[in-house]
XYZ file of C-alpha atoms in Angstrom:
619
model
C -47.839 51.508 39.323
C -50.398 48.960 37.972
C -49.027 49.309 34.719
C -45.248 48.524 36.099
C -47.011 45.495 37.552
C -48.374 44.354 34.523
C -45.228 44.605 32.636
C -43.509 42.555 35.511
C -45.947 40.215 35.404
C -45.739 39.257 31.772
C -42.181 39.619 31.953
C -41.950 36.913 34.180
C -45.015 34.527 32.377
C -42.930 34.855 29.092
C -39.685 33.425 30.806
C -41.322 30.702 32.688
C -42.748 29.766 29.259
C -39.418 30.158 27.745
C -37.770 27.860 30.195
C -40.825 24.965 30.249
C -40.513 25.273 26.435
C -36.423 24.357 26.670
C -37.130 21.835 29.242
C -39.494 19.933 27.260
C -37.128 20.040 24.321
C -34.754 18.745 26.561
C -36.458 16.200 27.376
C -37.816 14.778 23.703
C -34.525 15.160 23.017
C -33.026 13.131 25.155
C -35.840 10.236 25.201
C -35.583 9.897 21.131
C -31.561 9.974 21.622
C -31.890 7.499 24.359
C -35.035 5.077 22.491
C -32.568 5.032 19.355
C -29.357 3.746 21.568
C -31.479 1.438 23.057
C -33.061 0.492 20.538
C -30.895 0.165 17.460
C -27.767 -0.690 18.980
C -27.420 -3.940 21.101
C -24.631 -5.887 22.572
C -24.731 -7.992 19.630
C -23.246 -4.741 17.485
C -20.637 -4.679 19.757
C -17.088 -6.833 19.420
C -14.889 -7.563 21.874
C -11.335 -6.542 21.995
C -9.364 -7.108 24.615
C -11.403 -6.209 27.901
C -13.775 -3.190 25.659
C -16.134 -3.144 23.519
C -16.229 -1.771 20.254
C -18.948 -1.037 17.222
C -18.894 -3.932 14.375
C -19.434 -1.282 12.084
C -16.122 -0.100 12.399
C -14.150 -2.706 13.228
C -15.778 -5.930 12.020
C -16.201 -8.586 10.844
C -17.571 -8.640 7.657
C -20.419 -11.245 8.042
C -20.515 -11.847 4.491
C -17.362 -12.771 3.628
C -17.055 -14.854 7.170
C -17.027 -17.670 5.718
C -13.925 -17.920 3.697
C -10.769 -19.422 4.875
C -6.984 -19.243 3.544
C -6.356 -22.572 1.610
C -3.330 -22.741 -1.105
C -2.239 -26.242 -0.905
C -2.301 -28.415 -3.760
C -5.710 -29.867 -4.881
C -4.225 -32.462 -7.587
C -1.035 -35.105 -8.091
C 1.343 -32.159 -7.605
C 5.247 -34.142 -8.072
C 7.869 -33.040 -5.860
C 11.050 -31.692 -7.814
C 13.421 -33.971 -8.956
C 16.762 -33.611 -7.151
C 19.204 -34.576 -10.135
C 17.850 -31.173 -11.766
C 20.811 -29.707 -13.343
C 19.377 -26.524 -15.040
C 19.758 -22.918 -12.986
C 17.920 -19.700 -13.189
C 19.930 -17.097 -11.313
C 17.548 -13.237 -11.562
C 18.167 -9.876 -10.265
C 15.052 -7.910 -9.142
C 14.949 -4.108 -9.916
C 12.371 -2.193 -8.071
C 10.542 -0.731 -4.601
C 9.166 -3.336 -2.081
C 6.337 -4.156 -3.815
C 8.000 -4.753 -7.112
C 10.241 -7.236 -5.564
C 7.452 -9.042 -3.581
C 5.384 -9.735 -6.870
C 8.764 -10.860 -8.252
C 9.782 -12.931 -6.889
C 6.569 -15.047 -6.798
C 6.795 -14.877 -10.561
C 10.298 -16.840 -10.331
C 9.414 -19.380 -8.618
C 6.127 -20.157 -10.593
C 8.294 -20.088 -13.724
C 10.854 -22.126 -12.022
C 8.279 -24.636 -11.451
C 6.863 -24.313 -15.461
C 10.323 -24.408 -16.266
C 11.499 -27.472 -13.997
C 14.591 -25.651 -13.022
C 16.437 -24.854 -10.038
C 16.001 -21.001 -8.744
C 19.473 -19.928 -7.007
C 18.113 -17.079 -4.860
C 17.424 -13.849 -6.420
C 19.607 -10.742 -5.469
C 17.885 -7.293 -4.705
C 19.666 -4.792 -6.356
C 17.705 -1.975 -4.998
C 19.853 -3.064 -1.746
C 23.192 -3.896 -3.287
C 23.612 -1.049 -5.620
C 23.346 1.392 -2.640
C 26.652 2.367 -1.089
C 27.499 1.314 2.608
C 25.152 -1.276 3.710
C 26.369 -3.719 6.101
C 28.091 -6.162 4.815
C 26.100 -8.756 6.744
C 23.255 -8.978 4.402
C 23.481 -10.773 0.861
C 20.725 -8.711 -0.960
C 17.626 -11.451 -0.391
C 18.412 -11.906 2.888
C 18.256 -7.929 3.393
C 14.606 -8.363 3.600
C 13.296 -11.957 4.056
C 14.472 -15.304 5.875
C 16.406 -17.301 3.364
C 16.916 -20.760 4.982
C 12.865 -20.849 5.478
C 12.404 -19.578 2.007
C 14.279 -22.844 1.205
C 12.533 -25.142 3.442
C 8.865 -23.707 2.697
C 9.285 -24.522 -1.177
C 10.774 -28.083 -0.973
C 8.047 -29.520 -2.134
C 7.806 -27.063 -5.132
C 10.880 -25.801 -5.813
C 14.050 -26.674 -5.840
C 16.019 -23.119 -4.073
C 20.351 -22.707 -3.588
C 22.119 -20.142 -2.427
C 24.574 -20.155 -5.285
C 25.372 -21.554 -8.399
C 27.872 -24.413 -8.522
C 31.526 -23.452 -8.905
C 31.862 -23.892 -12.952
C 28.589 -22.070 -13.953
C 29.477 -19.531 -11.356
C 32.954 -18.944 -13.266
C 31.067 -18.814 -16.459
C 28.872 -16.327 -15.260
C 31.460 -14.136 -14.109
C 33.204 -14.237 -17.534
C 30.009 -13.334 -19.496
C 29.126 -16.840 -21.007
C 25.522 -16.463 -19.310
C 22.779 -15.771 -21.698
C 20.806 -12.789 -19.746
C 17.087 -12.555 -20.488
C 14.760 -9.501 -19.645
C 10.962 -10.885 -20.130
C 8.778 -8.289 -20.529
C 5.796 -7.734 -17.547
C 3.285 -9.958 -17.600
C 5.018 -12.467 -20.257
C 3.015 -15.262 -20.834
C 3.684 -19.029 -20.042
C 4.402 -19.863 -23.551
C 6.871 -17.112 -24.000
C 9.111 -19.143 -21.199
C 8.254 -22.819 -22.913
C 9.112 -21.457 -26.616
C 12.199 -19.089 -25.871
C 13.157 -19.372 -22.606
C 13.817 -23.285 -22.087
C 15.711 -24.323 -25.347
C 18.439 -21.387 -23.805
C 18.012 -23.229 -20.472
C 18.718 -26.477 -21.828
C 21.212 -25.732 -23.901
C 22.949 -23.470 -21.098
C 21.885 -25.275 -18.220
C 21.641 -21.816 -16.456
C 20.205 -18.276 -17.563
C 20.129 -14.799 -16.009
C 17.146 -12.801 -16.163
C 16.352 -9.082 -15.243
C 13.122 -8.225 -13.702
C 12.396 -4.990 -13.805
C 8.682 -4.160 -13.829
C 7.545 -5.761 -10.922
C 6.119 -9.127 -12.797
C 7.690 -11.475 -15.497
C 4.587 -13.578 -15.707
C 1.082 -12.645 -16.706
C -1.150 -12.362 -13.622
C -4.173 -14.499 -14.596
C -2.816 -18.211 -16.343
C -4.480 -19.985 -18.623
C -7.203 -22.352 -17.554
C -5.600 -25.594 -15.846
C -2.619 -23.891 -14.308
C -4.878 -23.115 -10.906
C -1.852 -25.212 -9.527
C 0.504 -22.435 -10.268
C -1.555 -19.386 -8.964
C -1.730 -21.399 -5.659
C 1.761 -21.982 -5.752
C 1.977 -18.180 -6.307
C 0.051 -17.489 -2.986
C 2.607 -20.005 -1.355
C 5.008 -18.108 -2.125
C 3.677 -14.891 -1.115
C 1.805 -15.411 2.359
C 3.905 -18.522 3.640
C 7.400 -18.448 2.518
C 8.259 -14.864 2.132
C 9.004 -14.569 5.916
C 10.419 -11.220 6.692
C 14.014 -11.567 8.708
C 13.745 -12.442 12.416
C 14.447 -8.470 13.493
C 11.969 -7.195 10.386
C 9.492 -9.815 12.305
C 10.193 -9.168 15.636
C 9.969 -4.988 15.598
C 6.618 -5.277 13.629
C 5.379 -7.239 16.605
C 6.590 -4.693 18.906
C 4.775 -2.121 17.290
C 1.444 -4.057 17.109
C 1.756 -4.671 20.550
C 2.458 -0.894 21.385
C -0.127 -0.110 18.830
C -2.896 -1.880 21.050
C -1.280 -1.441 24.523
C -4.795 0.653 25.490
C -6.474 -2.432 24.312
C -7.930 -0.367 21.684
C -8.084 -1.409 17.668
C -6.201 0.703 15.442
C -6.322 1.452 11.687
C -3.534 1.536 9.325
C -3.547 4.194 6.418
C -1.228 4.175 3.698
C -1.782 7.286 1.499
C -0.232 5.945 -1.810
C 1.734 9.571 -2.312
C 5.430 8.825 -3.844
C 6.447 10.808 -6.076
C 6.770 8.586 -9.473
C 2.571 7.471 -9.242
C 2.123 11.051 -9.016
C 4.359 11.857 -11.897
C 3.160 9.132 -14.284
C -0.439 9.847 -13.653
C -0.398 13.845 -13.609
C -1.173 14.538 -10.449
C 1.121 17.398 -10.148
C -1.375 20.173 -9.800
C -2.914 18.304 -6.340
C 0.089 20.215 -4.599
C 1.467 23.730 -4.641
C 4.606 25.286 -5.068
C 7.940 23.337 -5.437
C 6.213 19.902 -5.141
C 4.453 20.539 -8.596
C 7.822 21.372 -9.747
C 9.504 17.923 -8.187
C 6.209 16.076 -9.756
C 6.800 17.400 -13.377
C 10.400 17.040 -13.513
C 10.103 13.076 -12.586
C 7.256 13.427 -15.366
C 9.539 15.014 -17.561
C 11.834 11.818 -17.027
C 9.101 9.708 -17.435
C 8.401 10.754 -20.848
C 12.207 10.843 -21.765
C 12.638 7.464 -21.281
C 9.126 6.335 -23.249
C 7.645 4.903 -20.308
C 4.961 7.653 -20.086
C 3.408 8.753 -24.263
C 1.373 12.119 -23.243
C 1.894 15.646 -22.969
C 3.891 17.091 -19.872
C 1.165 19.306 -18.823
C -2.216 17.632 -18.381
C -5.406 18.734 -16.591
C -4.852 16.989 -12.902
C -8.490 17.921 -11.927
C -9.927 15.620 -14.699
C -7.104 12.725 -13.985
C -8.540 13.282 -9.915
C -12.403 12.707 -11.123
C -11.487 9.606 -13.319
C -9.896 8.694 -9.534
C -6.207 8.670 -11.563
C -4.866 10.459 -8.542
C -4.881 9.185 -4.856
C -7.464 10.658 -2.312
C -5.584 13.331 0.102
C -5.081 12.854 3.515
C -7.482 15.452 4.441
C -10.321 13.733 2.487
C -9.431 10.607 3.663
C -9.828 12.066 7.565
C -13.199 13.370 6.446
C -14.580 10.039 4.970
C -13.171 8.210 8.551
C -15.502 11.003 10.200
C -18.381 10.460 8.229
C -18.024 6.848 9.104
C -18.048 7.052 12.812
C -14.677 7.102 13.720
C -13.893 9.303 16.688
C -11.364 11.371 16.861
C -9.077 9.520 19.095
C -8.883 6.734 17.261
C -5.575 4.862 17.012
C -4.005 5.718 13.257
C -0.678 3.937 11.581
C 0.522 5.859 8.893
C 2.222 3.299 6.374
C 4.432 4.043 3.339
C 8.125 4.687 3.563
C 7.121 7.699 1.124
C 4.804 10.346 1.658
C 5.210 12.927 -1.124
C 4.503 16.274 0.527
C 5.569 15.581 3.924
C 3.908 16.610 7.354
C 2.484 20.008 5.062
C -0.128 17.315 3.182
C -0.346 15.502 6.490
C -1.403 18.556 9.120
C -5.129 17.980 8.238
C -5.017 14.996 8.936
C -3.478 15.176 12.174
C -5.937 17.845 12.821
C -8.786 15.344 12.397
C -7.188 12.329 14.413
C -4.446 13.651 17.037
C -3.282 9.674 17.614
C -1.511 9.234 14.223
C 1.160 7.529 14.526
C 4.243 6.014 12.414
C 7.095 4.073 12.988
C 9.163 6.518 14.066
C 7.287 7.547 16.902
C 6.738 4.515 17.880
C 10.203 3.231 17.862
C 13.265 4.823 19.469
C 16.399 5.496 16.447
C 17.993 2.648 18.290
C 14.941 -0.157 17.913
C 15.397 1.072 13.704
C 19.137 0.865 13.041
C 19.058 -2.802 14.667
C 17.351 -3.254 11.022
C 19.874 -1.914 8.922
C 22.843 -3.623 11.059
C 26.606 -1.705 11.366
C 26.771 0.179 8.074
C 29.898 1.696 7.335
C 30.404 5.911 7.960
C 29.269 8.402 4.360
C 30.624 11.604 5.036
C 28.105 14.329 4.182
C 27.262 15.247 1.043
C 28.662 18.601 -0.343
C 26.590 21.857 -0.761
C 25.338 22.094 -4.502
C 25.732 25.461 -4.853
C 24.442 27.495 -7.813
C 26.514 29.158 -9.943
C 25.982 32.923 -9.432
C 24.301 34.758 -11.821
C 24.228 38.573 -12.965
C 21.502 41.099 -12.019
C 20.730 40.986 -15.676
C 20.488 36.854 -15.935
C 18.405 36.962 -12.624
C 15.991 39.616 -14.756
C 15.389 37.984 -17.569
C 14.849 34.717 -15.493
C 12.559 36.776 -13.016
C 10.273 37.145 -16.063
C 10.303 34.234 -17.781
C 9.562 32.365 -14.304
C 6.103 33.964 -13.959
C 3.619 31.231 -15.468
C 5.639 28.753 -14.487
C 4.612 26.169 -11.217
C 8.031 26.270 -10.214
C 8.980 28.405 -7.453
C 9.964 31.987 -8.299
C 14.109 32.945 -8.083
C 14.533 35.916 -5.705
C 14.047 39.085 -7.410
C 17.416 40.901 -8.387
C 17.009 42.848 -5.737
C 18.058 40.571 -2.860
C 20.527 37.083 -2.846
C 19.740 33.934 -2.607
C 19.303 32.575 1.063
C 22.034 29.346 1.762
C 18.461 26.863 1.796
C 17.602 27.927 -1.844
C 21.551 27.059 -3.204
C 21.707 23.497 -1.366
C 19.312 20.514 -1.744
C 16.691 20.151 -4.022
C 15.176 23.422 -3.292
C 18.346 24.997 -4.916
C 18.099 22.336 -8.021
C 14.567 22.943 -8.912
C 14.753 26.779 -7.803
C 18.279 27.329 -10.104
C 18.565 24.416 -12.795
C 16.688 21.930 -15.508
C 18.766 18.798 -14.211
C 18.192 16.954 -11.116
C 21.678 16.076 -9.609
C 22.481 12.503 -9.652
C 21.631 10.511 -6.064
C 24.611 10.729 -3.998
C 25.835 7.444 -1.729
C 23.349 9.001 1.230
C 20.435 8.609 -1.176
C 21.234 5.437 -2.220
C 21.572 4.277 1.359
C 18.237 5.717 2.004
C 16.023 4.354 -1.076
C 17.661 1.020 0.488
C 16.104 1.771 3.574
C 12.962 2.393 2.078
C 12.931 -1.317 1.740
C 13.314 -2.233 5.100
C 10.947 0.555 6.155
C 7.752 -0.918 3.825
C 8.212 -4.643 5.241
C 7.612 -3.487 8.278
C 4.579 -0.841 7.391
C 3.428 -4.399 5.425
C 3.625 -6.222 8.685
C 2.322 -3.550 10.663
C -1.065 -2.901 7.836
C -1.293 -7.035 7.757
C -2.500 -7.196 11.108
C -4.037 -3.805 11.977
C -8.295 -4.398 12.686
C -8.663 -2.064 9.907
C -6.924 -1.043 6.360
C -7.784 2.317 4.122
C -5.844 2.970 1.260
C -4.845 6.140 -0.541
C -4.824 5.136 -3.805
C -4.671 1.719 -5.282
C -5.798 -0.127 -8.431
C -4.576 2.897 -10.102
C -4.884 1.331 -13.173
C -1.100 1.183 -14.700
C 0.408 -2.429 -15.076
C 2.627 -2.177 -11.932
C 1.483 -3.686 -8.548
C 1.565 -1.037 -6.032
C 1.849 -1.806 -1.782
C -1.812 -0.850 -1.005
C -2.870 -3.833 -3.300
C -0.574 -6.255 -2.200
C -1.833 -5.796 1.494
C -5.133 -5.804 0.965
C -5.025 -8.993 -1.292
C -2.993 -10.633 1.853
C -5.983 -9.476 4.317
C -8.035 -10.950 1.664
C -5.977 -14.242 1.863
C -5.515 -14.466 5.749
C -8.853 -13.240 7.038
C -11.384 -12.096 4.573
C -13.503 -10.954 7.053
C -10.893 -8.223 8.356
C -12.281 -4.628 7.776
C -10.412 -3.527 4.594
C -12.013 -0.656 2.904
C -11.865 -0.911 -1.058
C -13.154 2.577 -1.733
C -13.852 3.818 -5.339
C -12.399 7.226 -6.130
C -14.415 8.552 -8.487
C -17.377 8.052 -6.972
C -15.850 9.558 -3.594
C -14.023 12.732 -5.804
C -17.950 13.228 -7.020
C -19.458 13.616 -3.364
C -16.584 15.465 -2.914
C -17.134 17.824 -5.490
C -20.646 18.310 -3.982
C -19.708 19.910 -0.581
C -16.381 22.069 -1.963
C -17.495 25.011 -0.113
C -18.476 23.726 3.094
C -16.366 19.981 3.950
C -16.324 20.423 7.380
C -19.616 20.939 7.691
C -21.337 18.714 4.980
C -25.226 17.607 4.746
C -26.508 14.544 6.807
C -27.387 12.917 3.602
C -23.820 12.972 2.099
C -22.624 11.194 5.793
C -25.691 8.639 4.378
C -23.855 8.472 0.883
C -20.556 7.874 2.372
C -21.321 5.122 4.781
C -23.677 3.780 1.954
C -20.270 3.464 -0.380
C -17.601 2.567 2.028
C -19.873 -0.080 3.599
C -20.244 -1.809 0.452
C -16.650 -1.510 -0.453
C -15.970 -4.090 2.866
C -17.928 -6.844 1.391
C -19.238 -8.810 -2.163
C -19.495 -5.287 -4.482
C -16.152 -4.011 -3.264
C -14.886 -7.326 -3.887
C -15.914 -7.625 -7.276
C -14.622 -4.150 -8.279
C -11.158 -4.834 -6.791
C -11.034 -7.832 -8.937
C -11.925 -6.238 -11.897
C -9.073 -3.387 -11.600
C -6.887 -5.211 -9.539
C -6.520 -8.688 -10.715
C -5.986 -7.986 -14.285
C -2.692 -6.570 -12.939
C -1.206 -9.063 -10.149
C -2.711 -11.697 -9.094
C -1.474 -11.545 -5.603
C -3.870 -8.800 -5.075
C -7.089 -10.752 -5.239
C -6.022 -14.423 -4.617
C -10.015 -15.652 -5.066
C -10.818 -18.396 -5.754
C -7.899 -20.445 -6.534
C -6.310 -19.622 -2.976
C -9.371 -20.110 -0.567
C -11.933 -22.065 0.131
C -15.609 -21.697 2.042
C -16.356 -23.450 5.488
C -19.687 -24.108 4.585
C -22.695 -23.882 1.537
C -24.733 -21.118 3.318
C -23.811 -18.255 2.301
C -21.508 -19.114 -0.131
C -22.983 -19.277 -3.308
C -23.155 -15.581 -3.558
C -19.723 -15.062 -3.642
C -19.336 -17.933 -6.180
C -21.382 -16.042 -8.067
C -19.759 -12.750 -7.507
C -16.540 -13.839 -8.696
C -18.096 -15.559 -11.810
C -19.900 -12.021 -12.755
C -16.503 -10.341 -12.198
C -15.542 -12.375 -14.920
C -12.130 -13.118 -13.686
C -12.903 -17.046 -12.843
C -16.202 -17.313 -15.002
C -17.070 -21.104 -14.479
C -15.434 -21.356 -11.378
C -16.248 -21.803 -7.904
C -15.404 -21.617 -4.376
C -13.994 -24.798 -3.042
C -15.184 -26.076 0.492
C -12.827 -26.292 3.074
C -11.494 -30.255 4.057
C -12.906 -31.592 7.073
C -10.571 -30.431 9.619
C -10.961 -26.662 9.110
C -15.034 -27.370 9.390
C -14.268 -27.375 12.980
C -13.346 -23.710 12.843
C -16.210 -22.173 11.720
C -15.218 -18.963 13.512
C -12.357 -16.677 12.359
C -10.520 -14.330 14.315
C -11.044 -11.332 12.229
C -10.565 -9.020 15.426
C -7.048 -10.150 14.659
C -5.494 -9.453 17.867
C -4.580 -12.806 18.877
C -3.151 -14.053 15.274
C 0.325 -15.135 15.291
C 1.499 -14.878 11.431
C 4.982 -15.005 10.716
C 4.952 -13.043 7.449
């Protein structure tokens, strides 16, 4: 009986020890949890948006780049154009969005060089499709023509047409057509270009590449790249329904009064294919990537091998970052999970499968169709006439012995297997592109539907541009991905560059974030506290001076547009500013130049709105 007591008794001592020992845990814990609120974060970290308050750190702004302000006008005697101007350059823009922004503020910088007249370009990604409402003339598909005109009196001369006789002499083929290569210098169009002008009074040219001139001029033609950023950020107005639904989804964007992000992944289909990214995905995507690659090198725009090793094109950050990884590095950042997400990009190669982890991560992303009704969208297309539906592309059928010999030549292939001899093909692997790339070599030519769509696409990027413009936040995908095109992630981020410098726009580098990758393979959900240290560490010096000066070194060299510095801003004030004077001159980009300060009257606003909720820009 005493022993039973005994046993009781230190039964019961070891408990109460037990539970004193988790109370005082409890309690260090929650001091040294509460000492470190209190004491690292104060309302000072905190901004204001709307009537809550949210972390800096996340959402800005960027102290050290504060001080910049948007400022393209003139700085010398800059002549207005002479209205007796008799010579014409009438261009047709091949190309996605982004190829036709850059464009066209390449023609009207050469128009200017050129002292010509620039009749307003057509888009033929919009008038070659089949169907579109016959209420748009190309241009004015996308953008605002009349203010196009009025915004670039003062530099250019812009008509709608061509007067009667040149337009009859274009019509009969007595136009000299002209296809400048990408990034064609200024003295190309002096030597070849304007003895053909004068002589015709009017030339065509084809731009195809997404640039005619070269992105950084020769010294003394600052002028020019200003009149470039003109172009670009104040008379390239979107169309007043373009304008007016982007508005309505930034408003329904921060209807909780919460910030919100934008995210454009940077997966279409031809990036993928040109830089051999084919092996990212599985299945019939790697077969969709190749083929296009397979194009590529058909038509000599890509010299390598088909098959290349997509793992070493990912660590020399060739390849975009996946949506998954890209949810991971928001994580490690701070983000919660219920942050507000806008998924840009009228082209996400892979679909919702490449997009699930993602959602997984952050339950509030969001796109334009959910947050638009099918109604709201077609109001952007206008009445387009009825396509009846494309037929079935059926496979021709093949015997048990073709389907054999194809079963086992299929094996090390990536595309997807044909169904063994035993059993028939199901109706979704005859139709579509399932059936093409299951059955046949040869993608079908794009039927009117598809045509109808890639125009689409157009109207669906201006208003992701919009959207990622103003959004607190930007993160791109993949950008700077070092061919000579300009791709949409660059573009916005040069025009949150422009408009608010101080915006949150994350310019990460991928090979350094595919090596800390590569460190926690095994366990990504669950990584180290000192690779969280190593992200925030990168990313947070991507926002400000050394993200700046990488983005100019990749970017710049490619379109200007993307990093307007320092030709297209100025700085409010001396403090401060001398290290980024000194950041671009390292980048070597503008080596003995330097910021400009700011004339008198924007002194007096010495603090920008880089929350961005109460901007009002019409672009």
């Amino acid at each position: 009986m005493f022993l039973k007591s005994k046993i009781k008794l230190a039964v019961i001592l070891v408990f109460s020890l037990s539970v004193l020992s988790l109370l005082v845990h409890l309690y260090l814990a929650t001091s040294s949890s509460g000492d470190l609120l209190y004491q690292k974060i104060s309302m000072d970290d905190f901004l204001q948006i709307g009537q809550k308050h949210y972390l800096k750190i996340l959402w800005g702004p960027i102290l050290s780049l504060s001080n910049l302000r948007p400022y393209a006008d003139p700085r010398k005697d800059y002549p207005v154009p002479s209205e007796t101007n008799n010579r014409y350059i009438y261009a047709k823009v091949y190309g996605g969005f982004h190829n036709i922004q850059s464009s066209i503020c390449d023609l009207v910088a050469i128009s200017r060089l050129l002292n010509a007249t620039l009749v307003i370009p057509e888009i033929q990604q919009s008038t070659r499709s089949k169907g579109i409402s016959s209420r748009f003339n190309s241009f004015s598909y996308l953008y605002n023509v009349d203010h196009f005109i009025e915004a670039l009196k003062n530099d250019v001369i812009v008509v709608k047409s061509l007067p009667t006789k040149l337009k009859e002499d274009r019509g009969k083929g007595k136009i000299e057509t002209i296809q400048p290569q990408i990034s064609a210098s200024p003295r190309f169009y002096i030597s070849k270009v304007l003895p053909k002008l004068e002589k015709a009074e009017v030339i065509d040219l084809i731009i195809t590449d997404g640039g005619c001139l070269q992105p950084i001029l020769p010294p003394g033609m600052d002028e020019y790249q200003r009149l470039r950023c003109r172009v670009a950020f104040n008379a390239l107005h979107f169309r007043t329904e373009i304008h007016a639904l982007g508005k309505i989804i930034v408003k329904r964007l921060r209807a909780s009064g919460r910030p919100y992000l934008a995210y454009h992944p940077g997966l279409e289909r031809d990036k993928l294919a040109f830089h051999g990214c084919a092996e990212l995905f599985q299945d019939v995507h790697t077969e969709l990537i190749q083929y296009q690659r397979s194009q590529l090198i058909k038509h000599g725009i890509i010299h390598e091998e088909l098959d290349v090793d997509s793992m070493v094109r990912r660590r020399n950050g060739s390849c975009p970052l996946m949506p998954e990884e890209v949810g991971l590095l928001l994580r490690a950042m701070g983000y919660p999970p219920n942050t507000i997400l806008y998924l840009a990009g009228s082209e996400t190669f892979g679909g919702q499968r490449v997009l699930l982890p993602l959602r997984a991560l952050y339950t509030n992303l969001l796109d334009r169709s959910s947050l638009c009704s099918e109604k709201e969208l077609s109001l952007l297309t206008g009445q387009e006439k009825f396509l009846p539906p494309s037929p079935p592309r059926i496979s021709s059928i093949k015997s048990e012995n073709e389907l054999i010999e194809e079963w086992k030549k299929s094996m090390p292939r990536p595309r997807p297997l044909p169904p063994p001899p035993s059993r028939s093909f199901h109706e979704h692997e005859q139709e579509g592109w399932y059936g093409w790339v299951a059955g046949s070599d040869k993608e079908p030519p794009p039927s009117p539907l598809d045509l109808r769509m890639q125009a689409h696409r157009l109207l669906w990027d201006a208003l992701d541009y919009y959207v990622s413009v103003k959004a607190n936040a930007f993160f791109s995908g993949f950008n700077n991905d070092g061919s000579k095109w300009p791709d949409f992630s660059s573009l916005v981020m040069g025009h949150r560059l422009y408009q608010t410098a101080a915006s949150v726009t994350y310019r990460p580098d991928r090979t350094t974030i595919v090596e800390l990758f590569d460190t926690i393979l095994d366990d990504m959900y669950y990584p180290r506290s000192n690779w969280t240290s190593l992200v925030k560490q990168h990313l947070n010096k991507s926002l400000g001076l050394e993200g700046l000066v990488k983005q100019s070194l990749m970017s710049k060299q490619t379109s200007f547009l993307s990093y307007p510095l320092p030709e297209c801003s100025c700085r409010i004030s001396k403090v401060g500013a001398a290290s980024i004077a000194t950041a671009t001159t390292k980048s070597n980009v503008s080596p003995t130049k330097e910021m400009d300060e700011c004339p008198e009257w924007m002194e007096q606003d010495d603090k920008p709105d880089s929350s961005r909720d109460n901007r009002e820009d019409d672009n």
